[in-house]
Amino acid sequence: MEGQERPPRKTQKMQKLKPYEEKTSLVPVRPRLVLDTSLFVNPETQSRFGADVEQAVRNFLDIVRRNKIEIYMPISVFRELSHFTSKEALVLFRQEAIVRAPDIYNLHVPAAILHIFIRELRERINKGLRIAEEAIYREPTPENLRRLRQQYREALRSGIVDSVEDLDVVLLAKEVGGAILSADEGIAKMAEALGIEVYSADYFINRYTKPDEEQV
């Protein structure tokens, strides 16, 4: 109202903002990797970590602990790994790794990936049929049968995600935002199409170990 003085405004003290690096506690991001069994059972990659599968698992876990790496493995892949190594090595692995299935009901994958996969699968099936047709005219000798199996397998399965276990690796990596450590060509191909980084065993060893630490 006129003639009345307004009460003085309460002044708030302006706080001096600290620089971003001072007011925010930045926690170092741990490397996050999703693993496939090929790392331990593929003879070429397994030999980079140890003389056998169990020793490869143990040496790999030593590297993981030293570098504070966060590792994941789909439960389907872990079951697969259990056929190749001891219970003791599996217990050690479970202590370091997060073992779980990808959330397939809430995870979204671009339709283009499915489109490309089906188109490539159709081409491979047609190639497999041609191989089978050519084999009809050969003698059914053991050598010819062996060659047929090899050619048919390469036509249909080489360089493509051909199992639930392989697909689980790719989906879990997409879900958790991790890179994939695998020697499987099919996994690497689909992962790269989804923008997921893929580590080879050689790259992993060169990045996280010193020359004198290999196969401790």
mmCIF file of C-alpha atoms in Angstrom:
data_model
loop_
_atom_site.group_PDB
_atom_site.id
_atom_site.type_symbol
_atom_site.label_atom_id
_atom_site.label_comp_id
_atom_site.label_asym_id
_atom_site.label_seq_id
_atom_site.Cartn_x
_atom_site.Cartn_y
_atom_site.Cartn_z
ATOM 1 C CA MET A 1 0.000 0.000 0.000
ATOM 2 C CA GLU A 2 1.041 3.594 -0.544
ATOM 3 C CA GLY A 3 2.853 5.245 2.307
ATOM 4 C CA GLN A 4 4.125 1.979 3.754
ATOM 5 C CA GLU A 5 7.702 0.965 3.412
ATOM 6 C CA ARG A 6 8.366 -2.429 1.958
ATOM 7 C CA PRO A 7 10.269 -4.768 4.221
ATOM 8 C CA PRO A 8 13.837 -5.162 3.144
ATOM 9 C CA ARG A 9 14.502 -8.201 0.993
ATOM 10 C CA LYS A 10 16.482 -10.954 2.513
ATOM 11 C CA THR A 11 19.734 -11.109 0.730
ATOM 12 C CA GLN A 12 21.153 -14.497 0.064
ATOM 13 C CA LYS A 13 24.843 -14.945 0.268
ATOM 14 C CA MET A 14 26.207 -15.949 -3.054
ATOM 15 C CA GLN A 15 28.292 -19.049 -2.771
ATOM 16 C CA LYS A 16 31.440 -19.026 -4.745
ATOM 17 C CA LEU A 17 31.364 -21.903 -7.173
ATOM 18 C CA LYS A 18 34.394 -24.077 -7.116
ATOM 19 C CA PRO A 19 35.959 -25.335 -10.281
ATOM 20 C CA TYR A 20 34.315 -28.451 -11.753
ATOM 21 C CA GLU A 21 37.116 -30.715 -10.749
ATOM 22 C CA GLU A 22 36.910 -29.538 -7.130
ATOM 23 C CA LYS A 23 33.159 -29.760 -6.596
ATOM 24 C CA THR A 24 32.785 -33.125 -8.296
ATOM 25 C CA SER A 25 34.398 -36.289 -7.039
ATOM 26 C CA LEU A 26 35.360 -38.114 -10.203
ATOM 27 C CA VAL A 27 35.657 -41.849 -9.708
ATOM 28 C CA PRO A 28 37.983 -43.574 -12.173
ATOM 29 C CA VAL A 29 35.980 -45.745 -14.544
ATOM 30 C CA ARG A 30 36.919 -49.420 -14.346
ATOM 31 C CA PRO A 31 37.438 -51.194 -17.653
ATOM 32 C CA ARG A 32 34.397 -53.387 -18.333
ATOM 33 C CA LEU A 33 34.729 -56.521 -20.459
ATOM 34 C CA VAL A 34 32.287 -59.255 -21.494
ATOM 35 C CA LEU A 35 33.933 -62.637 -22.081
ATOM 36 C CA ASP A 36 33.380 -65.555 -24.418
ATOM 37 C CA THR A 37 34.635 -69.130 -23.899
ATOM 38 C CA SER A 38 36.778 -68.890 -27.043
ATOM 39 C CA LEU A 39 39.206 -66.863 -24.951
ATOM 40 C CA PHE A 40 40.024 -69.992 -22.935
ATOM 41 C CA VAL A 41 39.225 -72.924 -25.244
ATOM 42 C CA ASN A 42 40.512 -71.659 -28.594
ATOM 43 C CA PRO A 43 44.031 -73.209 -28.689
ATOM 44 C CA GLU A 44 45.633 -70.082 -30.149
ATOM 45 C CA THR A 45 44.240 -67.629 -27.597
ATOM 46 C CA GLN A 46 44.320 -70.042 -24.654
ATOM 47 C CA SER A 47 48.064 -70.545 -25.111
ATOM 48 C CA ARG A 48 48.592 -66.803 -24.594
ATOM 49 C CA PHE A 49 47.344 -67.136 -21.012
ATOM 50 C CA GLY A 50 48.460 -70.605 -19.917
ATOM 51 C CA ALA A 51 49.470 -74.157 -20.792
ATOM 52 C CA ASP A 52 45.922 -75.462 -20.329
ATOM 53 C CA VAL A 53 42.421 -74.075 -19.811
ATOM 54 C CA GLU A 54 42.605 -74.025 -16.013
ATOM 55 C CA GLN A 55 45.946 -72.228 -15.962
ATOM 56 C CA ALA A 56 44.688 -69.802 -18.600
ATOM 57 C CA VAL A 57 41.682 -68.944 -16.410
ATOM 58 C CA ARG A 58 43.865 -68.424 -13.331
ATOM 59 C CA ASN A 59 46.402 -66.248 -15.146
ATOM 60 C CA PHE A 60 43.640 -64.223 -16.769
ATOM 61 C CA LEU A 61 42.066 -63.556 -13.366
ATOM 62 C CA ASP A 62 45.448 -62.387 -12.050
ATOM 63 C CA ILE A 63 45.573 -59.778 -14.818
ATOM 64 C CA VAL A 64 41.986 -58.754 -14.048
ATOM 65 C CA ARG A 65 42.756 -58.222 -10.362
ATOM 66 C CA ARG A 66 45.956 -56.275 -10.995
ATOM 67 C CA ASN A 67 44.214 -53.901 -13.396
ATOM 68 C CA LYS A 68 40.902 -53.703 -11.500
ATOM 69 C CA ILE A 69 38.945 -54.821 -14.573
ATOM 70 C CA GLU A 70 35.224 -55.484 -14.252
ATOM 71 C CA ILE A 71 34.378 -58.699 -16.096
ATOM 72 C CA TYR A 72 31.035 -60.139 -17.164
ATOM 73 C CA MET A 73 30.040 -63.491 -18.632
ATOM 74 C CA PRO A 74 26.576 -64.663 -19.718
ATOM 75 C CA ILE A 75 25.320 -67.601 -17.656
ATOM 76 C CA SER A 76 24.935 -69.665 -20.847
ATOM 77 C CA VAL A 77 28.614 -69.114 -21.646
ATOM 78 C CA PHE A 78 29.636 -69.924 -18.070
ATOM 79 C CA ARG A 79 27.839 -73.271 -18.349
ATOM 80 C CA GLU A 80 29.776 -73.879 -21.550
ATOM 81 C CA LEU A 81 33.057 -73.034 -19.804
ATOM 82 C CA SER A 82 32.246 -75.483 -16.981
ATOM 83 C CA HIS A 83 32.782 -78.370 -19.426
ATOM 84 C CA PHE A 84 36.411 -77.374 -20.010
ATOM 85 C CA THR A 85 37.906 -76.603 -16.601
ATOM 86 C CA SER A 86 37.849 -77.632 -12.937
ATOM 87 C CA LYS A 87 35.351 -76.663 -10.253
ATOM 88 C CA GLU A 88 38.128 -74.845 -8.391
ATOM 89 C CA ALA A 89 38.855 -72.617 -11.394
ATOM 90 C CA LEU A 90 35.133 -71.959 -11.836
ATOM 91 C CA VAL A 91 34.797 -70.901 -8.187
ATOM 92 C CA LEU A 92 37.703 -68.471 -8.608
ATOM 93 C CA PHE A 93 36.100 -67.136 -11.754
ATOM 94 C CA ARG A 94 32.746 -66.544 -10.044
ATOM 95 C CA GLN A 95 34.499 -64.576 -7.312
ATOM 96 C CA GLU A 96 35.805 -62.075 -9.854
ATOM 97 C CA ALA A 97 33.125 -62.065 -12.560
ATOM 98 C CA ILE A 98 29.510 -60.985 -12.801
ATOM 99 C CA VAL A 99 27.761 -63.989 -14.330
ATOM 100 C CA ARG A 100 24.225 -63.340 -15.563
ATOM 101 C CA ALA A 101 22.002 -63.447 -18.616
ATOM 102 C CA PRO A 102 21.302 -60.347 -20.711
ATOM 103 C CA ASP A 103 17.925 -58.695 -20.163
ATOM 104 C CA ILE A 104 16.474 -59.867 -23.467
ATOM 105 C CA TYR A 105 12.961 -58.580 -22.718
ATOM 106 C CA ASN A 106 13.988 -54.947 -22.254
ATOM 107 C CA LEU A 107 17.034 -54.716 -24.504
ATOM 108 C CA HIS A 108 16.513 -53.004 -27.875
ATOM 109 C CA VAL A 109 18.555 -53.849 -30.958
ATOM 110 C CA PRO A 110 18.300 -51.925 -34.273
ATOM 111 C CA ALA A 111 16.101 -53.658 -36.847
ATOM 112 C CA ALA A 112 18.868 -53.186 -39.420
ATOM 113 C CA ILE A 113 20.990 -55.739 -37.570
ATOM 114 C CA LEU A 114 18.246 -58.361 -37.870
ATOM 115 C CA HIS A 115 17.711 -57.478 -41.527
ATOM 116 C CA ILE A 116 21.413 -57.906 -42.342
ATOM 117 C CA PHE A 117 21.603 -61.146 -40.343
ATOM 118 C CA ILE A 118 18.651 -62.766 -42.161
ATOM 119 C CA ARG A 119 19.945 -61.696 -45.569
ATOM 120 C CA GLU A 120 23.385 -63.148 -44.843
ATOM 121 C CA LEU A 121 21.870 -66.334 -43.414
ATOM 122 C CA ARG A 122 19.857 -66.868 -46.601
ATOM 123 C CA GLU A 123 22.995 -66.480 -48.720
ATOM 124 C CA ARG A 124 24.817 -68.996 -46.541
ATOM 125 C CA ILE A 125 21.981 -71.529 -46.777
ATOM 126 C CA ASN A 126 22.028 -71.272 -50.571
ATOM 127 C CA LYS A 127 25.788 -71.776 -50.564
ATOM 128 C CA GLY A 128 25.399 -74.813 -48.316
ATOM 129 C CA LEU A 129 22.832 -76.298 -50.702
ATOM 130 C CA ARG A 130 25.222 -75.906 -53.640
ATOM 131 C CA ILE A 131 27.966 -77.656 -51.674
ATOM 132 C CA ALA A 132 25.602 -80.518 -50.819
ATOM 133 C CA GLU A 133 24.464 -80.843 -54.451
ATOM 134 C CA GLU A 134 28.061 -81.073 -55.666
ATOM 135 C CA ALA A 135 28.829 -83.728 -53.048
ATOM 136 C CA ILE A 136 26.114 -86.030 -54.429
ATOM 137 C CA TYR A 137 28.293 -86.809 -57.448
ATOM 138 C CA ARG A 138 31.361 -87.755 -55.396
ATOM 139 C CA GLU A 139 32.197 -91.150 -54.030
ATOM 140 C CA PRO A 140 31.116 -91.478 -50.351
ATOM 141 C CA THR A 141 34.664 -92.031 -49.129
ATOM 142 C CA PRO A 142 35.748 -90.949 -45.608
ATOM 143 C CA GLU A 143 37.900 -88.199 -47.115
ATOM 144 C CA ASN A 144 35.031 -86.826 -49.218
ATOM 145 C CA LEU A 145 32.669 -86.898 -46.244
ATOM 146 C CA ARG A 146 35.215 -85.077 -44.105
ATOM 147 C CA ARG A 147 35.653 -82.432 -46.792
ATOM 148 C CA LEU A 148 31.860 -82.065 -47.155
ATOM 149 C CA ARG A 149 31.425 -81.480 -43.414
ATOM 150 C CA GLN A 150 34.212 -78.919 -43.374
ATOM 151 C CA GLN A 151 32.921 -77.007 -46.402
ATOM 152 C CA TYR A 152 29.336 -77.092 -45.148
ATOM 153 C CA ARG A 153 30.355 -75.859 -41.701
ATOM 154 C CA GLU A 154 32.401 -73.010 -43.169
ATOM 155 C CA ALA A 155 29.536 -72.000 -45.447
ATOM 156 C CA LEU A 156 26.879 -71.907 -42.740
ATOM 157 C CA ARG A 157 28.673 -71.177 -39.460
ATOM 158 C CA SER A 158 32.041 -69.524 -40.022
ATOM 159 C CA GLY A 159 32.079 -65.800 -39.248
ATOM 160 C CA ILE A 160 28.473 -65.581 -38.050
ATOM 161 C CA VAL A 161 26.699 -65.650 -34.686
ATOM 162 C CA ASP A 162 25.438 -69.226 -34.745
ATOM 163 C CA SER A 163 24.498 -69.984 -31.128
ATOM 164 C CA VAL A 164 22.537 -68.559 -28.206
ATOM 165 C CA GLU A 165 25.792 -68.336 -26.250
ATOM 166 C CA ASP A 166 27.411 -66.109 -28.887
ATOM 167 C CA LEU A 167 24.346 -63.883 -29.077
ATOM 168 C CA ASP A 168 24.230 -63.570 -25.273
ATOM 169 C CA VAL A 169 27.786 -62.201 -25.292
ATOM 170 C CA VAL A 170 26.872 -59.456 -27.766
ATOM 171 C CA LEU A 171 23.609 -58.559 -26.030
ATOM 172 C CA LEU A 172 25.153 -58.429 -22.560
ATOM 173 C CA ALA A 173 27.952 -56.173 -23.815
ATOM 174 C CA LYS A 174 25.384 -53.823 -25.350
ATOM 175 C CA GLU A 175 23.349 -53.816 -22.141
ATOM 176 C CA VAL A 176 26.204 -53.070 -19.720
ATOM 177 C CA GLY A 177 28.138 -50.804 -22.092
ATOM 178 C CA GLY A 178 31.240 -52.973 -22.080
ATOM 179 C CA ALA A 179 33.746 -54.133 -24.655
ATOM 180 C CA ILE A 180 33.938 -57.764 -25.735
ATOM 181 C CA LEU A 181 36.996 -59.964 -25.276
ATOM 182 C CA SER A 182 36.659 -62.838 -27.727
ATOM 183 C CA ALA A 183 38.387 -64.758 -30.490
ATOM 184 C CA ASP A 184 35.110 -65.533 -32.260
ATOM 185 C CA GLU A 185 34.810 -63.925 -35.694
ATOM 186 C CA GLY A 186 31.003 -64.015 -35.710
ATOM 187 C CA ILE A 187 30.744 -62.279 -32.337
ATOM 188 C CA ALA A 188 33.218 -59.623 -33.446
ATOM 189 C CA LYS A 189 31.305 -58.984 -36.668
ATOM 190 C CA MET A 190 27.930 -58.437 -34.976
ATOM 191 C CA ALA A 191 29.475 -56.437 -32.136
ATOM 192 C CA GLU A 192 31.173 -54.042 -34.527
ATOM 193 C CA ALA A 193 27.873 -53.540 -36.381
ATOM 194 C CA LEU A 194 26.350 -52.469 -33.049
ATOM 195 C CA GLY A 195 29.235 -50.121 -32.232
ATOM 196 C CA ILE A 196 30.654 -52.383 -29.505
ATOM 197 C CA GLU A 197 34.420 -52.433 -29.087
ATOM 198 C CA VAL A 198 36.057 -55.846 -29.463
ATOM 199 C CA TYR A 199 39.365 -56.852 -27.868
ATOM 200 C CA SER A 200 41.517 -59.668 -29.183
ATOM 201 C CA ALA A 201 43.634 -61.691 -26.761
ATOM 202 C CA ASP A 202 46.789 -60.069 -28.148
ATOM 203 C CA TYR A 203 45.410 -56.563 -27.647
ATOM 204 C CA PHE A 204 44.297 -57.393 -24.110
ATOM 205 C CA ILE A 205 47.691 -58.812 -23.156
ATOM 206 C CA ASN A 206 49.624 -55.926 -24.717
ATOM 207 C CA ARG A 207 47.411 -53.381 -22.973
ATOM 208 C CA TYR A 208 47.199 -54.866 -19.499
ATOM 209 C CA THR A 209 50.439 -56.796 -18.974
ATOM 210 C CA LYS A 210 54.133 -56.166 -19.104
ATOM 211 C CA PRO A 211 56.324 -58.445 -21.234
ATOM 212 C CA ASP A 212 57.636 -60.313 -18.179
ATOM 213 C CA GLU A 213 54.106 -60.868 -16.812
ATOM 214 C CA GLU A 214 52.784 -63.045 -19.640
ATOM 215 C CA GLN A 215 51.900 -66.592 -18.543
ATOM 216 C CA VAL A 216 52.894 -65.953 -14.923
#
